[in-house]
PDB file of C-alpha atoms in Angstrom:
ATOM      1  CA  MET A   1       2.941   9.120 -11.634  1.00 50.00           C
ATOM      2  CA  LEU A   2       6.496   9.424 -10.267  1.00 44.00           C
ATOM      3  CA  LYS A   3       5.147  10.050  -6.759  1.00 51.00           C
ATOM      4  CA  LEU A   4       2.941   6.946  -6.979  1.00 50.00           C
ATOM      5  CA  THR A   5       5.891   4.862  -8.166  1.00 49.00           C
ATOM      6  CA  LEU A   6       8.031   6.082  -5.263  1.00 47.00           C
ATOM      7  CA  ILE A   7       5.294   5.269  -2.767  1.00 50.00           C
ATOM      8  CA  LEU A   8       4.929   1.751  -4.173  1.00 48.00           C
ATOM      9  CA  LEU A   9       8.689   1.238  -3.978  1.00 46.00           C
ATOM     10  CA  LEU A  10       8.779   2.450  -0.384  1.00 48.00           C
ATOM     11  CA  LEU A  11       5.875   0.227   0.568  1.00 49.00           C
ATOM     12  CA  ALA A  12       7.854  -2.725  -0.778  1.00 46.00           C
ATOM     13  CA  ILE A  13      10.752  -2.027   1.609  1.00 47.00           C
ATOM     14  CA  PRO A  14      10.701  -4.456   4.575  1.00 50.00           C
ATOM     15  CA  ILE A  15       9.962  -2.745   7.866  1.00 49.00           C
ATOM     16  CA  GLY A  16      11.111  -3.708  11.329  1.00 46.00           C
ATOM     17  CA  PHE A  17      14.674  -2.374  11.418  1.00 51.00           C
ATOM     18  CA  SER A  18      14.710   0.996  13.160  1.00 57.00           C
ATOM     19  CA  ALA A  19      17.344   2.752  11.034  1.00 59.00           C
ATOM     20  CA  CYS A  20      15.799   1.728   7.714  1.00 76.00           C
ATOM     21  CA  ASP A  21      12.330   2.364   9.049  1.00 75.00           C
ATOM     22  CA  THR A  22      13.219   5.898  10.154  1.00 74.00           C
ATOM     23  CA  ALA A  23      14.344   6.686   6.602  1.00 75.00           C
ATOM     24  CA  TYR A  24      11.162   5.101   5.276  1.00 77.00           C
ATOM     25  CA  ILE A  25       8.947   7.188   7.583  1.00 78.00           C
ATOM     26  CA  THR A  26      10.812  10.379   6.682  1.00 72.00           C
ATOM     27  CA  ALA A  27      10.520   9.698   2.950  1.00 75.00           C
ATOM     28  CA  MET A  28       6.801   8.955   3.201  1.00 74.00           C
ATOM     29  CA  ASP A  29       6.276  12.126   5.233  1.00 70.00           C
ATOM     30  CA  LYS A  30       8.068  14.236   2.607  1.00 73.00           C
ATOM     31  CA  MET A  31       5.770  12.825  -0.061  1.00 79.00           C
ATOM     32  CA  GLY A  32       2.742  13.948   1.912  1.00 72.00           C
ATOM     33  CA  TYR A  33       1.859  10.660   3.621  1.00 77.00           C
ATOM     34  CA  ALA A  34       1.234  11.881   7.164  1.00 85.00           C
ATOM     35  CA  LYS A  35       2.718  10.006  10.120  1.00 88.00           C
ATOM     36  CA  ARG A  36      -0.766   9.920  11.632  1.00 90.00           C
ATOM     37  CA  ASP A  37      -2.074   7.994   8.610  1.00 91.00           C
ATOM     38  CA  LEU A  38       0.974   5.745   8.596  1.00 92.00           C
ATOM     39  CA  LEU A  39       0.395   4.931  12.269  1.00 94.00           C
ATOM     40  CA  SER A  40      -3.229   4.027  11.597  1.00 94.00           C
ATOM     41  CA  SER A  41      -2.152   1.835   8.679  1.00 94.00           C
ATOM     42  CA  ARG A  42       0.465   0.033  10.753  1.00 95.00           C
ATOM     43  CA  VAL A  43      -1.905  -0.568  13.636  1.00 97.00           C
ATOM     44  CA  LYS A  44      -4.258  -2.221  11.137  1.00 96.00           C
ATOM     45  CA  SER A  45      -1.393  -4.394   9.876  1.00 96.00           C
ATOM     46  CA  ALA A  46      -0.422  -5.395  13.424  1.00 97.00           C
ATOM     47  CA  ARG A  47      -4.050  -6.175  14.245  1.00 97.00           C
ATOM     48  CA  ASP A  48      -4.384  -8.347  11.141  1.00 97.00           C
ATOM     49  CA  ALA A  49      -1.104 -10.112  11.933  1.00 97.00           C
ATOM     50  CA  GLN A  50      -2.403 -11.007  15.395  1.00 97.00           C
ATOM     51  CA  ALA A  51      -5.624 -12.352  13.891  1.00 97.00           C
ATOM     52  CA  ASP A  52      -3.572 -14.496  11.487  1.00 97.00           C
ATOM     53  CA  ALA A  53      -1.322 -15.726  14.301  1.00 97.00           C
ATOM     54  CA  LYS A  54      -4.341 -16.641  16.395  1.00 96.00           C
ATOM     55  CA  LYS A  55      -5.715 -18.789  13.569  1.00 96.00           C
ATOM     56  CA  ASP A  56      -2.362 -20.435  12.817  1.00 97.00           C
ATOM     57  CA  ILE A  57      -1.780 -21.328  16.471  1.00 96.00           C
ATOM     58  CA  GLN A  58      -5.294 -22.739  16.800  1.00 96.00           C
ATOM     59  CA  ASP A  59      -4.655 -24.810  13.660  1.00 95.00           C
ATOM     60  CA  ALA A  60      -1.384 -26.086  15.151  1.00 95.00           C
ATOM     61  CA  LEU A  61      -3.177 -27.039  18.364  1.00 94.00           C
ATOM     62  CA  ASP A  62      -5.880 -28.866  16.387  1.00 94.00           C
ATOM     63  CA  GLN A  63      -3.220 -30.780  14.488  1.00 92.00           C
ATOM     64  CA  PHE A  64      -1.390 -31.617  17.727  1.00 92.00           C
ATOM     65  CA  GLY A  65      -4.674 -33.007  19.022  1.00 91.00           C
ATOM     66  CA  GLN A  66      -5.018 -35.161  15.908  1.00 88.00           C
ATOM     67  CA  VAL A  67      -1.510 -36.527  16.376  1.00 88.00           C
ATOM     68  CA  VAL A  68      -2.145 -37.372  20.035  1.00 87.00           C
ATOM     69  CA  ALA A  69      -5.485 -38.995  19.166  1.00 85.00           C
ATOM     70  CA  TYR A  70      -3.893 -41.066  16.390  1.00 79.00           C
ATOM     71  CA  GLN A  71      -5.962 -44.161  15.652  1.00 75.00           C
ATOM     72  CA  GLY A  72      -4.159 -45.500  12.615  1.00 72.00           C
ATOM     73  CA  GLY A  73      -3.183 -44.424   9.132  1.00 73.00           C
ATOM     74  CA  ASP A  74      -0.135 -42.562   7.904  1.00 78.00           C
ATOM     75  CA  LEU A  75       1.430 -41.311  11.128  1.00 81.00           C
ATOM     76  CA  GLU A  76       4.394 -39.800   9.280  1.00 86.00           C
ATOM     77  CA  ALA A  77       2.066 -37.634   7.177  1.00 87.00           C
ATOM     78  CA  THR A  78       0.163 -36.538  10.281  1.00 85.00           C
ATOM     79  CA  TYR A  79       3.437 -35.582  11.970  1.00 89.00           C
ATOM     80  CA  LYS A  80       4.613 -33.632   8.919  1.00 91.00           C
ATOM     81  CA  LYS A  81       1.382 -31.681   8.883  1.00 92.00           C
ATOM     82  CA  LEU A  82       1.853 -30.810  12.571  1.00 92.00           C
ATOM     83  CA  LYS A  83       5.401 -29.670  11.839  1.00 94.00           C
ATOM     84  CA  SER A  84       4.112 -27.516   8.982  1.00 96.00           C
ATOM     85  CA  GLU A  85       1.395 -25.952  11.154  1.00 95.00           C
ATOM     86  CA  LEU A  86       3.981 -25.176  13.833  1.00 95.00           C
ATOM     87  CA  GLN A  87       6.207 -23.471  11.261  1.00 96.00           C
ATOM     88  CA  ASN A  88       3.249 -21.378  10.101  1.00 96.00           C
ATOM     89  CA  SER A  89       2.724 -20.340  13.713  1.00 97.00           C
ATOM     90  CA  GLU A  90       6.411 -19.466  14.133  1.00 96.00           C
ATOM     91  CA  ASP A  91       6.289 -17.323  10.994  1.00 97.00           C
ATOM     92  CA  SER A  92       3.107 -15.598  12.164  1.00 97.00           C
ATOM     93  CA  ALA A  93       4.649 -14.897  15.569  1.00 96.00           C
ATOM     94  CA  GLU A  94       7.654 -13.249  13.910  1.00 97.00           C
ATOM     95  CA  THR A  95       5.335 -11.141  11.757  1.00 97.00           C
ATOM     96  CA  VAL A  96       3.448  -9.994  14.861  1.00 97.00           C
ATOM     97  CA  ARG A  97       6.704  -8.927  16.537  1.00 97.00           C
ATOM     98  CA  ASN A  98       7.834  -7.016  13.447  1.00 96.00           C
ATOM     99  CA  ARG A  99       4.479  -5.293  12.998  1.00 96.00           C
ATOM    100  CA  ILE A 100       4.390  -4.157  16.634  1.00 97.00           C
ATOM    101  CA  GLU A 101       7.925  -2.796  16.290  1.00 96.00           C
ATOM    102  CA  ALA A 102       6.843  -0.925  13.152  1.00 95.00           C
ATOM    103  CA  VAL A 103       3.915   0.593  15.066  1.00 96.00           C
ATOM    104  CA  GLU A 104       6.268   1.765  17.824  1.00 96.00           C
ATOM    105  CA  ASN A 105       8.692   3.309  15.328  1.00 95.00           C
ATOM    106  CA  VAL A 106       6.128   5.517  13.621  1.00 95.00           C
ATOM    107  CA  ALA A 107       4.351   6.367  16.898  1.00 96.00           C
ATOM    108  CA  ASP A 108       7.626   7.551  18.457  1.00 95.00           C
ATOM    109  CA  SER A 109       8.299   9.696  15.393  1.00 94.00           C
ATOM    110  CA  LEU A 110       4.768  11.133  15.358  1.00 95.00           C
ATOM    111  CA  PHE A 111       4.688  12.007  19.051  1.00 96.00           C
ATOM    112  CA  SER A 112       8.199  13.518  19.015  1.00 96.00           C
ATOM    113  CA  GLU A 113       7.284  15.721  16.062  1.00 94.00           C
ATOM    114  CA  TRP A 114       3.963  16.685  17.620  1.00 95.00           C
ATOM    115  CA  LYS A 115       5.620  17.655  20.913  1.00 96.00           C
ATOM    116  CA  ALA A 116       8.278  19.726  19.129  1.00 96.00           C
ATOM    117  CA  GLU A 117       5.610  21.584  17.145  1.00 95.00           C
ATOM    118  CA  LEU A 118       3.894  22.769  20.335  1.00 96.00           C
ATOM    119  CA  GLY A 119       6.665  25.328  20.746  1.00 94.00           C
ATOM    120  CA  GLN A 120       5.861  26.840  17.359  1.00 96.00           C
ATOM    121  CA  TYR A 121       2.423  28.142  18.370  1.00 96.00           C
ATOM    122  CA  SER A 122       1.968  31.865  18.943  1.00 96.00           C
ATOM    123  CA  ASN A 123      -1.652  31.303  19.987  1.00 96.00           C
ATOM    124  CA  GLY A 124      -1.670  29.917  23.527  1.00 94.00           C
ATOM    125  CA  ASP A 125      -5.201  28.546  23.302  1.00 96.00           C
ATOM    126  CA  LEU A 126      -4.425  26.530  20.165  1.00 96.00           C
ATOM    127  CA  ARG A 127      -1.213  25.257  21.736  1.00 96.00           C
ATOM    128  CA  ARG A 128      -3.078  24.041  24.822  1.00 96.00           C
ATOM    129  CA  LYS A 129      -5.709  22.324  22.661  1.00 96.00           C
ATOM    130  CA  SER A 130      -3.030  20.585  20.612  1.00 96.00           C
ATOM    131  CA  GLU A 131      -1.163  19.577  23.775  1.00 97.00           C
ATOM    132  CA  ALA A 132      -4.346  18.107  25.266  1.00 97.00           C
ATOM    133  CA  LYS A 133      -5.042  16.184  22.064  1.00 95.00           C
ATOM    134  CA  LEU A 134      -1.472  14.865  22.044  1.00 96.00           C
ATOM    135  CA  SER A 135      -1.861  13.659  25.620  1.00 97.00           C
ATOM    136  CA  GLN A 136      -5.172  11.930  24.839  1.00 96.00           C
ATOM    137  CA  THR A 137      -3.820  10.277  21.695  1.00 95.00           C
ATOM    138  CA  LYS A 138      -0.718   9.021  23.537  1.00 96.00           C
ATOM    139  CA  ALA A 139      -2.849   7.599  26.344  1.00 97.00           C
ATOM    140  CA  ARG A 140      -5.058   5.701  23.885  1.00 96.00           C
ATOM    141  CA  TYR A 141      -1.990   4.527  21.996  1.00 97.00           C
ATOM    142  CA  HIS A 142      -0.276   3.211  25.128  1.00 97.00           C
ATOM    143  CA  ASP A 143      -3.428   1.297  26.132  1.00 97.00           C
ATOM    144  CA  MET A 144      -3.562  -0.270  22.682  1.00 97.00           C
ATOM    145  CA  LEU A 145       0.171  -1.055  22.595  1.00 97.00           C
ATOM    146  CA  ALA A 146       0.055  -2.633  26.060  1.00 97.00           C
ATOM    147  CA  ALA A 147      -2.765  -4.929  24.911  1.00 97.00           C
ATOM    148  CA  MET A 148      -0.790  -5.899  21.799  1.00 97.00           C
ATOM    149  CA  LYS A 149       2.318  -6.690  23.816  1.00 97.00           C
ATOM    150  CA  ARG A 150       0.409  -8.717  26.414  1.00 96.00           C
ATOM    151  CA  ALA A 151      -0.981 -10.863  23.616  1.00 96.00           C
ATOM    152  CA  GLU A 152       2.379 -11.143  21.839  1.00 96.00           C
ATOM    153  CA  GLN A 153       4.113 -12.203  25.062  1.00 96.00           C
ATOM    154  CA  ARG A 154       1.730 -15.142  25.403  1.00 95.00           C
ATOM    155  CA  ILE A 155       2.657 -16.552  22.001  1.00 96.00           C
ATOM    156  CA  ASP A 156       6.070 -18.028  22.802  1.00 95.00           C
ATOM    157  CA  PRO A 157       4.923 -19.854  25.980  1.00 94.00           C
ATOM    158  CA  VAL A 158       2.372 -21.602  23.747  1.00 94.00           C
ATOM    159  CA  LEU A 159       4.848 -22.412  20.984  1.00 95.00           C
ATOM    160  CA  LYS A 160       7.627 -23.700  23.277  1.00 95.00           C
ATOM    161  CA  PRO A 161       5.876 -26.932  24.325  1.00 92.00           C
ATOM    162  CA  LEU A 162       4.711 -27.490  20.752  1.00 93.00           C
ATOM    163  CA  ARG A 163       8.312 -27.126  19.556  1.00 94.00           C
ATOM    164  CA  ASP A 164       9.451 -29.628  22.179  1.00 93.00           C
ATOM    165  CA  GLN A 165       6.795 -32.167  21.214  1.00 90.00           C
ATOM    166  CA  VAL A 166       7.495 -31.865  17.493  1.00 92.00           C
ATOM    167  CA  LEU A 167      11.234 -32.268  18.134  1.00 91.00           C
ATOM    168  CA  TYR A 168      10.662 -35.295  20.367  1.00 89.00           C
ATOM    169  CA  LEU A 169       8.319 -36.923  17.860  1.00 88.00           C
ATOM    170  CA  LYS A 170      10.936 -36.610  15.132  1.00 86.00           C
ATOM    171  CA  HIS A 171      12.786 -39.604  16.617  1.00 87.00           C
ATOM    172  CA  ASN A 172       9.965 -41.187  18.647  1.00 85.00           C
ATOM    173  CA  LEU A 173       7.085 -41.542  16.227  1.00 82.00           C
ATOM    174  CA  ASN A 174       5.235 -44.371  17.978  1.00 82.00           C
ATOM    175  CA  ALA A 175       2.052 -45.052  19.940  1.00 77.00           C
ATOM    176  CA  ARG A 176       3.776 -44.982  23.340  1.00 80.00           C
ATOM    177  CA  ALA A 177       5.226 -41.515  22.721  1.00 82.00           C
ATOM    178  CA  LEU A 178       1.855 -40.245  21.525  1.00 84.00           C
ATOM    179  CA  ALA A 179       0.072 -41.569  24.608  1.00 81.00           C
ATOM    180  CA  ALA A 180       2.542 -39.727  26.854  1.00 82.00           C
ATOM    181  CA  MET A 181       1.623 -36.444  25.191  1.00 86.00           C
ATOM    182  CA  LYS A 182      -2.031 -36.348  26.197  1.00 85.00           C
ATOM    183  CA  GLY A 183      -1.296 -34.469  29.408  1.00 86.00           C
ATOM    184  CA  GLU A 184       0.750 -31.900  27.502  1.00 88.00           C
ATOM    185  CA  LEU A 185      -2.133 -31.377  25.087  1.00 90.00           C
ATOM    186  CA  VAL A 186      -4.405 -30.346  27.972  1.00 91.00           C
ATOM    187  CA  LYS A 187      -1.836 -27.806  29.206  1.00 91.00           C
ATOM    188  CA  VAL A 188      -1.251 -26.313  25.765  1.00 93.00           C
ATOM    189  CA  ASP A 189      -4.986 -26.161  25.129  1.00 93.00           C
ATOM    190  CA  ALA A 190      -5.439 -24.052  28.273  1.00 94.00           C
ATOM    191  CA  GLN A 191      -2.573 -21.761  27.231  1.00 94.00           C
ATOM    192  CA  VAL A 192      -4.068 -21.292  23.775  1.00 95.00           C
ATOM    193  CA  ASP A 193      -7.416 -20.352  25.328  1.00 95.00           C
ATOM    194  CA  GLN A 194      -5.673 -17.631  27.356  1.00 94.00           C
ATOM    195  CA  LEU A 195      -3.775 -16.463  24.280  1.00 95.00           C
ATOM    196  CA  VAL A 196      -6.956 -16.228  22.207  1.00 95.00           C
ATOM    197  CA  ARG A 197      -8.630 -14.128  24.898  1.00 96.00           C
ATOM    198  CA  GLU A 198      -5.650 -11.757  25.042  1.00 96.00           C
ATOM    199  CA  MET A 199      -5.530 -11.499  21.259  1.00 96.00           C
ATOM    200  CA  ASN A 200      -9.237 -10.750  21.057  1.00 96.00           C
ATOM    201  CA  ARG A 201      -8.762  -7.964  23.603  1.00 96.00           C
ATOM    202  CA  SER A 202      -5.768  -6.656  21.673  1.00 97.00           C
ATOM    203  CA  ILE A 203      -7.666  -6.680  18.373  1.00 97.00           C
ATOM    204  CA  ALA A 204     -10.568  -4.831  20.010  1.00 97.00           C
ATOM    205  CA  GLU A 205      -8.178  -2.181  21.399  1.00 97.00           C
ATOM    206  CA  ALA A 206      -6.600  -1.778  17.963  1.00 97.00           C
ATOM    207  CA  ASP A 207     -10.015  -1.353  16.332  1.00 96.00           C
ATOM    208  CA  LYS A 208     -10.954   1.275  18.908  1.00 96.00           C
ATOM    209  CA  PHE A 209      -7.699   3.175  18.375  1.00 96.00           C
ATOM    210  CA  ILE A 210      -8.052   3.068  14.579  1.00 95.00           C
ATOM    211  CA  GLN A 211     -11.634   4.342  14.728  1.00 93.00           C
ATOM    212  CA  THR A 212     -10.580   7.236  16.950  1.00 92.00           C
ATOM    213  CA  MET A 213      -7.645   8.160  14.711  1.00 88.00           C
ATOM    214  CA  GLU A 214      -9.767   8.079  11.569  1.00 83.00           C
ATOM    215  CA  LYS A 215     -12.691   9.941  13.127  1.00 80.00           C
ATOM    216  CA  GLU A 216     -10.694  12.860  14.488  1.00 71.00           C
ATOM    217  CA  PRO A 217      -9.322  15.567  12.201  1.00 61.00           C
ATOM    218  CA  ALA A 218      -5.555  15.611  11.847  1.00 55.00           C
TER     219      ALA A 218
END
């Protein structure tokens, strides 16, 4: 019961700050929660965060389109909804960054420990097998992480023009300003399409990595 309580308390600790996260990883490891399992869990969280960010950004783009295509009604309410959707996207983007950082923290700890343990083998054949498995796991991890980072790096270039438009509209909420934004909508739409493709690739890489980690024995 005490162990379960400690785990729940540790899970409630925010992750994303390296020093605190290192202590968190160490504590979880001492309680029998393997770094390998923690890595798999964090990759799932990062994958889910990217899926959420993708949806929030698409919603923000849809709302931007509704503002630009304004045909009458409560323009102030439409603008406020766009501002809210943008904030959701900003929050999701921050979550994605934090989750990727959390993945890197536990992966670095796992691979460092794994490499150090190679020197403890007295059986050369087992050491070589473990070394080969470490190399394969790191290669798959780096492919997955690269895909995540490519997708994450496309988020801000999408959000920047949306931020600019929302800021401009704050003091220029009129038909002329909206008409001038139609060209920007086309550009942002194309950027979102590219972002969605990158995120779909990243999510697929994460799924593949998770399946491999869960299929193989520790």
